[in-house]
Coordinates of C-alpha atoms in Angstrom, one line a residue:
K1 CA -8.2 130.5 135.9
V2 CA -7.8 130.6 132.1
N3 CA -4.1 129.6 132.3
Q4 CA -5.0 126.5 134.4
E5 CA -7.7 125.6 131.8
I6 CA -5.3 126.0 128.9
K7 CA -2.7 123.8 130.8
R8 CA -5.3 121.1 131.5
I9 CA -6.3 121.0 127.9
E10 CA -2.7 120.8 126.5
N11 CA -1.8 118.0 128.9
K12 CA -4.9 116.0 127.9
A13 CA -4.1 116.6 124.2
E14 CA -0.5 115.6 124.7
K15 CA -1.5 112.3 126.2
L16 CA -3.9 111.6 123.3
A17 CA -1.2 112.5 120.8
E18 CA 1.2 110.0 122.4
N19 CA -0.9 107.2 121.1
A20 CA -1.6 108.8 117.6
E21 CA -0.9 105.6 115.7
H22 CA -3.5 103.6 117.4
M23 CA -6.0 106.4 118.0
E24 CA -9.6 105.7 117.3
E25 CA -11.8 108.0 115.3
S26 CA -13.6 109.3 118.4
E27 CA -10.2 110.1 120.0
R28 CA -9.1 111.9 116.9
D29 CA -12.2 114.1 117.1
E30 CA -11.6 114.7 120.7
L31 CA -8.0 115.7 120.1
K32 CA -9.1 118.1 117.2
D33 CA -11.7 119.7 119.7
L34 CA -9.1 120.0 122.4
K35 CA -6.6 121.8 120.1
E36 CA -9.3 124.2 118.8
K37 CA -10.3 124.9 122.4
A38 CA -6.7 125.6 123.4
K39 CA -6.3 127.9 120.4
R40 CA -9.5 129.7 121.3
L41 CA -8.4 130.4 124.8
N42 CA -4.9 131.4 123.8
T43 CA -6.3 134.0 121.4
G44 CA -9.5 136.0 121.9
L45 CA -10.0 136.0 125.7
F46 CA -8.2 138.2 128.2
I47 CA -5.6 139.5 125.9
S48 CA -3.2 142.2 127.3
N49 CA -1.3 143.2 124.1
A50 CA -2.6 143.1 120.6
T51 CA -2.9 145.2 117.5
P52 CA -6.3 145.7 116.0
E53 CA -5.3 143.4 113.1
G54 CA -4.0 140.7 115.3
M55 CA -7.2 140.8 117.4
E56 CA -9.3 140.5 114.4
T57 CA -7.6 137.1 113.6
T58 CA -8.9 135.6 116.8
L59 CA -12.6 136.3 116.1
P60 CA -13.2 133.2 114.0
H61 CA -12.1 131.1 116.9
T62 CA -14.1 132.9 119.7
N63 CA -17.4 133.3 117.7
G64 CA -16.9 137.1 117.4
F65 CA -16.1 137.7 121.1
F66 CA -12.9 139.4 122.4
S67 CA -11.8 140.7 125.8
A68 CA -8.7 143.0 126.2
I69 CA -7.5 143.5 129.8
S70 CA -4.3 145.2 131.0
S71 CA -2.8 147.2 133.9
E72 CA -0.5 149.0 131.3
Q73 CA -1.0 151.9 129.0
G74 CA 0.6 149.8 126.2
L75 CA -2.8 148.1 125.7
F76 CA -4.3 151.2 124.2
N77 CA -1.2 152.1 122.2
S78 CA -1.3 148.8 120.4
L79 CA -5.1 148.1 120.3
L80 CA -6.0 151.6 119.1
G81 CA -3.1 152.0 116.6
G82 CA -1.0 154.3 118.8
S83 CA 2.1 152.2 118.0
Y84 CA 1.9 152.8 114.2
K85 CA 5.1 154.5 113.0
A86 CA 3.4 156.8 110.3
E87 CA 1.9 159.7 112.1
N88 CA -0.9 160.2 109.7
N89 CA -1.9 156.5 109.6
A90 CA -5.7 155.9 110.0
N91 CA -6.4 154.0 113.1
N92 CA -8.1 150.6 112.5
N93 CA -10.7 151.0 115.3
D94 CA -13.6 149.2 113.6
M95 CA -13.6 146.0 115.8
V96 CA -13.7 148.1 119.1
L97 CA -16.3 150.4 117.6
N98 CA -18.6 147.6 116.6
G99 CA -17.8 145.5 119.7
F100 CA -19.5 148.1 121.9
D101 CA -23.0 147.1 120.9
G102 CA -22.7 143.8 119.0
G103 CA -22.3 145.3 115.5
Y104 CA -21.8 143.4 112.4
V105 CA -18.6 143.6 110.5
N106 CA -17.4 142.1 107.2
S107 CA -13.6 142.7 106.7
I108 CA -11.7 141.7 103.6
R109 CA -7.8 141.5 104.0
V110 CA -5.1 140.9 101.4
S111 CA -2.6 139.5 103.9
R112 CA -4.8 137.4 106.1
H113 CA -8.1 135.9 106.5
G114 CA -10.9 138.5 107.3
Y115 CA -14.0 138.0 109.5
Y116 CA -17.7 138.4 109.0
G117 CA -20.2 138.3 111.6
Y118 CA -21.2 139.9 114.9
V119 CA -18.6 141.3 117.1
V120 CA -18.9 141.7 120.9
G121 CA -16.0 142.8 123.1
S122 CA -14.7 144.6 126.1
V123 CA -11.6 146.7 126.8
A124 CA -10.6 147.3 130.5
C125 CA -7.4 149.2 131.4
F126 CA -6.3 150.1 134.9
A127 CA -3.2 152.2 134.3
Q128 CA -1.9 155.8 134.3
Q129 CA -3.9 158.8 133.4
G130 CA -2.0 159.0 130.1
S131 CA -4.3 156.1 128.8
I132 CA -7.1 158.6 128.7
E133 CA -5.2 161.0 126.4
T134 CA -4.5 158.0 124.2
V135 CA -8.2 157.1 123.8
L136 CA -9.1 160.8 123.1
K137 CA -6.4 161.2 120.6
A138 CA -7.3 157.8 118.9
S139 CA -10.9 158.8 118.7
N140 CA -10.4 161.6 116.3
G141 CA -14.1 162.1 115.5
T142 CA -14.9 158.4 115.2
G143 CA -16.8 158.1 118.4
L144 CA -14.4 155.8 120.0
S145 CA -13.9 157.7 123.2
E146 CA -17.7 157.8 123.7
R147 CA -17.7 154.1 124.1
F148 CA -15.5 154.1 127.1
L149 CA -16.3 154.8 130.7
M150 CA -13.4 156.8 132.0
L151 CA -12.4 157.6 135.6
A152 CA -9.2 159.3 136.9
E153 CA -8.8 159.0 140.6
S154 CA -6.5 161.4 142.5
H155 CA -3.2 159.6 143.5
N156 CA -2.0 159.0 147.1
L157 CA 1.7 159.6 146.5
G158 CA 3.4 161.4 149.3
N159 CA 0.8 160.3 151.9
R160 CA 1.5 156.6 152.1
D161 CA 2.6 154.7 155.1
H162 CA 4.7 151.7 153.9
T163 CA 4.7 150.1 157.3
K164 CA 1.0 149.3 157.1
W165 CA -0.1 146.1 155.4
P166 CA -3.2 146.0 153.3
E167 CA -6.0 144.2 155.2
H168 CA -6.8 140.8 153.9
Q169 CA -10.6 140.3 153.4
P170 CA -11.4 136.7 152.9
D171 CA -15.2 137.4 152.5
L172 CA -14.7 139.9 149.8
E173 CA -12.2 137.6 148.0
A174 CA -14.8 134.7 148.1
E175 CA -17.5 137.0 146.9
Y176 CA -15.3 138.0 143.9
T177 CA -14.4 134.4 143.1
K178 CA -18.0 133.4 143.1
A179 CA -18.9 136.3 140.8
C180 CA -16.2 135.1 138.4
Q181 CA -17.4 131.5 138.2
F182 CA -19.5 132.2 135.1
I183 CA -16.1 132.2 133.2
E184 CA -15.9 128.4 133.4
G185 CA -19.1 128.1 131.4
I186 CA -17.8 130.5 128.7
L187 CA -14.5 128.4 128.5
E188 CA -16.4 125.0 128.3
E189 CA -19.1 126.0 125.8
P190 CA -18.5 129.3 124.0
R191 CA -21.8 130.5 122.4
S192 CA -22.5 132.8 119.5
L193 CA -24.3 136.1 119.9
D194 CA -27.6 134.6 118.6
D195 CA -27.5 131.9 121.4
L196 CA -27.2 134.3 124.4
S197 CA -30.0 134.8 126.7
N198 CA -31.9 138.0 126.4
L199 CA -32.0 140.2 129.6
V200 CA -35.1 142.5 129.8
I201 CA -35.5 145.9 131.2
S202 CA -39.2 146.7 132.1
K203 CA -41.3 149.6 130.7
S204 CA -40.9 151.5 133.9
G205 CA -37.1 150.9 133.8
F206 CA -36.9 152.5 130.3
L207 CA -39.1 155.3 131.5
K208 CA -36.5 156.0 134.2
I209 CA -33.7 155.9 131.7
N210 CA -35.6 158.3 129.3
Q211 CA -36.4 160.7 132.2
Y212 CA -32.7 160.9 133.0
R213 CA -32.0 161.6 129.3
N214 CA -34.5 164.4 129.3
R215 CA -32.7 165.7 132.4
I216 CA -29.4 166.2 130.6
E217 CA -30.8 167.1 127.2
P218 CA -30.8 170.8 127.7
H219 CA -27.1 170.6 128.5
L220 CA -26.5 169.2 125.0
A221 CA -27.6 172.4 123.3
D222 CA -25.0 174.6 121.7
G223 CA -22.9 176.2 124.4
G224 CA -24.4 173.9 127.1
K225 CA -22.6 172.0 129.8
Y226 CA -22.1 168.8 127.7
S227 CA -22.2 170.6 124.3
H228 CA -18.4 169.9 123.5
V229 CA -17.9 167.2 121.0
S230 CA -15.9 165.1 123.6
L231 CA -18.9 165.1 125.9
R232 CA -22.0 165.4 123.5
G233 CA -21.3 162.0 122.0
A234 CA -20.8 160.4 125.5
A235 CA -24.0 162.0 126.7
S236 CA -25.9 160.7 123.6
K237 CA -24.8 157.2 124.3
I238 CA -25.6 157.4 128.0
N239 CA -28.6 155.1 127.6
M240 CA -26.5 152.3 126.3
Q241 CA -24.1 152.7 129.2
I242 CA -26.9 152.7 131.7
M243 CA -28.3 149.5 130.2
K244 CA -24.9 147.9 130.3
I245 CA -24.2 148.8 133.9
A246 CA -27.7 147.7 135.0
A247 CA -27.1 144.3 133.3
V248 CA -23.8 143.9 135.1
L249 CA -25.3 144.8 138.5
H250 CA -28.1 142.4 137.8
L251 CA -25.8 139.5 136.9
I252 CA -23.8 140.0 140.0
D253 CA -26.9 140.3 142.3
D254 CA -30.0 138.5 141.0
K255 CA -30.4 134.7 140.8
N256 CA -33.2 132.3 141.1
T257 CA -33.3 129.7 143.8
D258 CA -31.7 127.2 141.5
G259 CA -28.7 129.5 140.9
Q260 CA -29.7 130.6 137.5
H261 CA -29.9 134.2 136.5
K262 CA -33.3 135.9 136.1
L263 CA -33.9 137.5 132.8
D264 CA -35.8 140.5 134.2
I265 CA -33.6 143.3 135.4
D266 CA -35.0 144.9 138.6
N267 CA -35.6 148.6 138.5
K268 CA -33.2 149.0 141.5
H269 CA -30.3 148.1 139.3
V270 CA -31.6 150.6 136.6
E271 CA -31.7 153.3 139.2
A272 CA -28.2 152.4 140.5
A273 CA -26.9 152.4 137.0
I274 CA -28.4 155.9 136.2
E275 CA -26.6 157.3 139.3
I276 CA -23.3 155.6 138.3
A277 CA -23.5 156.8 134.7
N278 CA -24.3 160.4 135.9
E279 CA -21.3 160.3 138.2
L280 CA -19.1 159.1 135.4
L281 CA -20.5 161.8 133.0
E282 CA -19.6 164.5 135.5
A283 CA -16.1 162.9 135.9
N284 CA -15.6 162.9 132.2
L285 CA -16.5 166.7 132.2
K286 CA -14.0 167.4 135.0
L287 CA -11.5 165.2 133.2
C288 CA -11.7 167.2 130.0
Q289 CA -11.4 170.5 132.0
D290 CA -8.3 169.2 133.8
K291 CA -6.7 168.0 130.6
G292 CA -7.3 171.3 128.9
I293 CA -9.7 170.0 126.3
L294 CA -12.5 172.4 127.3
G295 CA -13.3 175.0 130.0
I296 CA -11.8 178.2 131.1
K297 CA -8.4 176.8 131.9
A298 CA -8.0 175.6 128.3
E299 CA -9.4 178.9 126.8
F300 CA -7.0 181.0 128.9
I301 CA -4.1 178.9 127.8
A302 CA -5.0 179.1 124.2
I303 CA -5.1 183.0 124.3
L304 CA -2.0 183.3 126.2
A305 CA -0.2 181.1 123.7
L306 CA -0.7 183.9 121.1
F307 CA 1.7 186.1 123.1
E308 CA 4.3 183.4 123.6
N309 CA 6.6 184.5 120.9
D310 CA 5.3 188.0 120.3
Q311 CA 4.2 190.0 123.3
K312 CA 3.0 193.1 121.3
P313 CA -0.6 193.9 122.0
R314 CA -3.2 192.5 119.7
T315 CA -6.6 193.7 118.6
E316 CA -9.7 191.8 119.7
R317 CA -10.5 190.9 116.0
N318 CA -6.9 189.4 115.6
I319 CA -7.3 187.3 118.7
I320 CA -10.7 186.1 117.6
Q321 CA -9.5 185.2 114.1
L322 CA -6.5 183.1 115.4
C323 CA -8.4 181.5 118.3
V324 CA -11.6 180.2 116.5
K325 CA -9.3 177.8 114.5
K326 CA -7.6 176.4 117.7
Q327 CA -8.8 174.1 120.5
P328 CA -10.7 174.4 122.7
F329 CA -12.7 177.1 120.6
K330 CA -12.6 175.0 117.5
D331 CA -14.8 172.4 118.9
F332 CA -17.2 174.8 120.6
T333 CA -20.7 174.3 119.3
G334 CA -22.0 177.8 119.9
L335 CA -20.8 181.2 118.6
K336 CA -17.0 180.8 118.7
S337 CA -16.4 184.6 118.4
D338 CA -18.6 185.3 121.3
L339 CA -16.8 182.7 123.5
V340 CA -13.5 184.2 122.7
R341 CA -14.7 187.7 123.3
D342 CA -16.1 186.7 126.7
T343 CA -12.9 184.9 127.6
I344 CA -10.8 188.0 126.8
Q345 CA -13.0 190.0 129.1
E346 CA -12.7 187.4 131.9
M347 CA -8.8 187.4 131.5
V348 CA -8.9 191.2 131.8
N349 CA -11.1 190.9 134.9
Q350 CA -8.5 188.5 136.4
R351 CA -5.6 190.7 135.4
L352 CA -4.1 188.2 133.0
L353 CA -4.6 190.7 130.2
S354 CA -4.5 194.5 130.1
K355 CA -6.8 196.5 127.9
L356 CA -5.1 199.3 126.0
L357 CA -6.1 201.9 123.3
S358 CA -4.5 202.1 120.0
S359 CA -3.7 205.4 118.3
D360 CA -7.0 205.3 116.5
G361 CA -8.8 204.6 119.8
K362 CA -9.6 200.9 119.1
P363 CA -9.2 198.5 122.0
M364 CA -6.1 196.3 122.1
Y365 CA -4.9 193.6 124.6
G366 CA -1.6 192.7 125.9
L367 CA -0.1 190.6 128.7
A368 CA -0.7 192.3 132.1
Q369 CA 2.4 193.7 133.8

């Protein structure tokens, strides 16, 4: 749709330019507008490969809006600075960070024009699970990963039947096409953040959101279910995610009789958004456990790694001193030494470690035989 619009604009501009010598003032203005529009469409909307610095140059042409979409992991490698050669380079994630909630930026650059104003953007990537590790690594305490909704579905490799054709669903395709029609208005008349319509969540809707936040609040305490830094930030921003999801559901579903969107978000969309956000938060927890970022699997691996090069028995004190400086214990928000001590005992129970006694009667631990 976007490519068709760009082609139409370029063709019209080309026809006007053919008669440049005899062009009237109104036609010159129209040609200028067409070139600006084509440039805008070619830059800030639906980008699939861009560096943070490259994306920043598009903002003046899109009134601060950007949209990055791809089915390849390379989107995150470039957009989040993963393709920089220097390993210790700081990632330039300000635009993505501020684009999450319409933040204000004022960037000054030596090599190019900067941008000042509000930034609103989206990043969507349907790709391999490695994309999630890229986001977590690029976050590095900046809060970047907390702004993403992440979901890793199990693969179907080994169970596919290649003789079966996917069922074509015209009704679903028509519904999707209709839902995407709003893009045409954006391309024709791009607006600034201040010109957008304000969607409203009722007091009872906000009450439902806050009741859910109260439900997960105990799990944010030190040592709680969501207390790890990778989850605590995501849980703290869950109200923002719920509002965003509810707004999307509202825009898909609710319209007045004249086809215009209503401004009041129905509570049913808020309730649905809460359930969706909760499922994604649980999925995020499982994801971190599967990736060895937190959980008993990661804790076992960290302790077993101490015996990788030297299998001699170690004292409990020695294991604790080494492990509290390593992941996943390093980011644990409770008493790290107690967690290491409990993990050692659990490994003994599961016969991964053996408890021995030194010559002076102090307990030591080694790999179970």
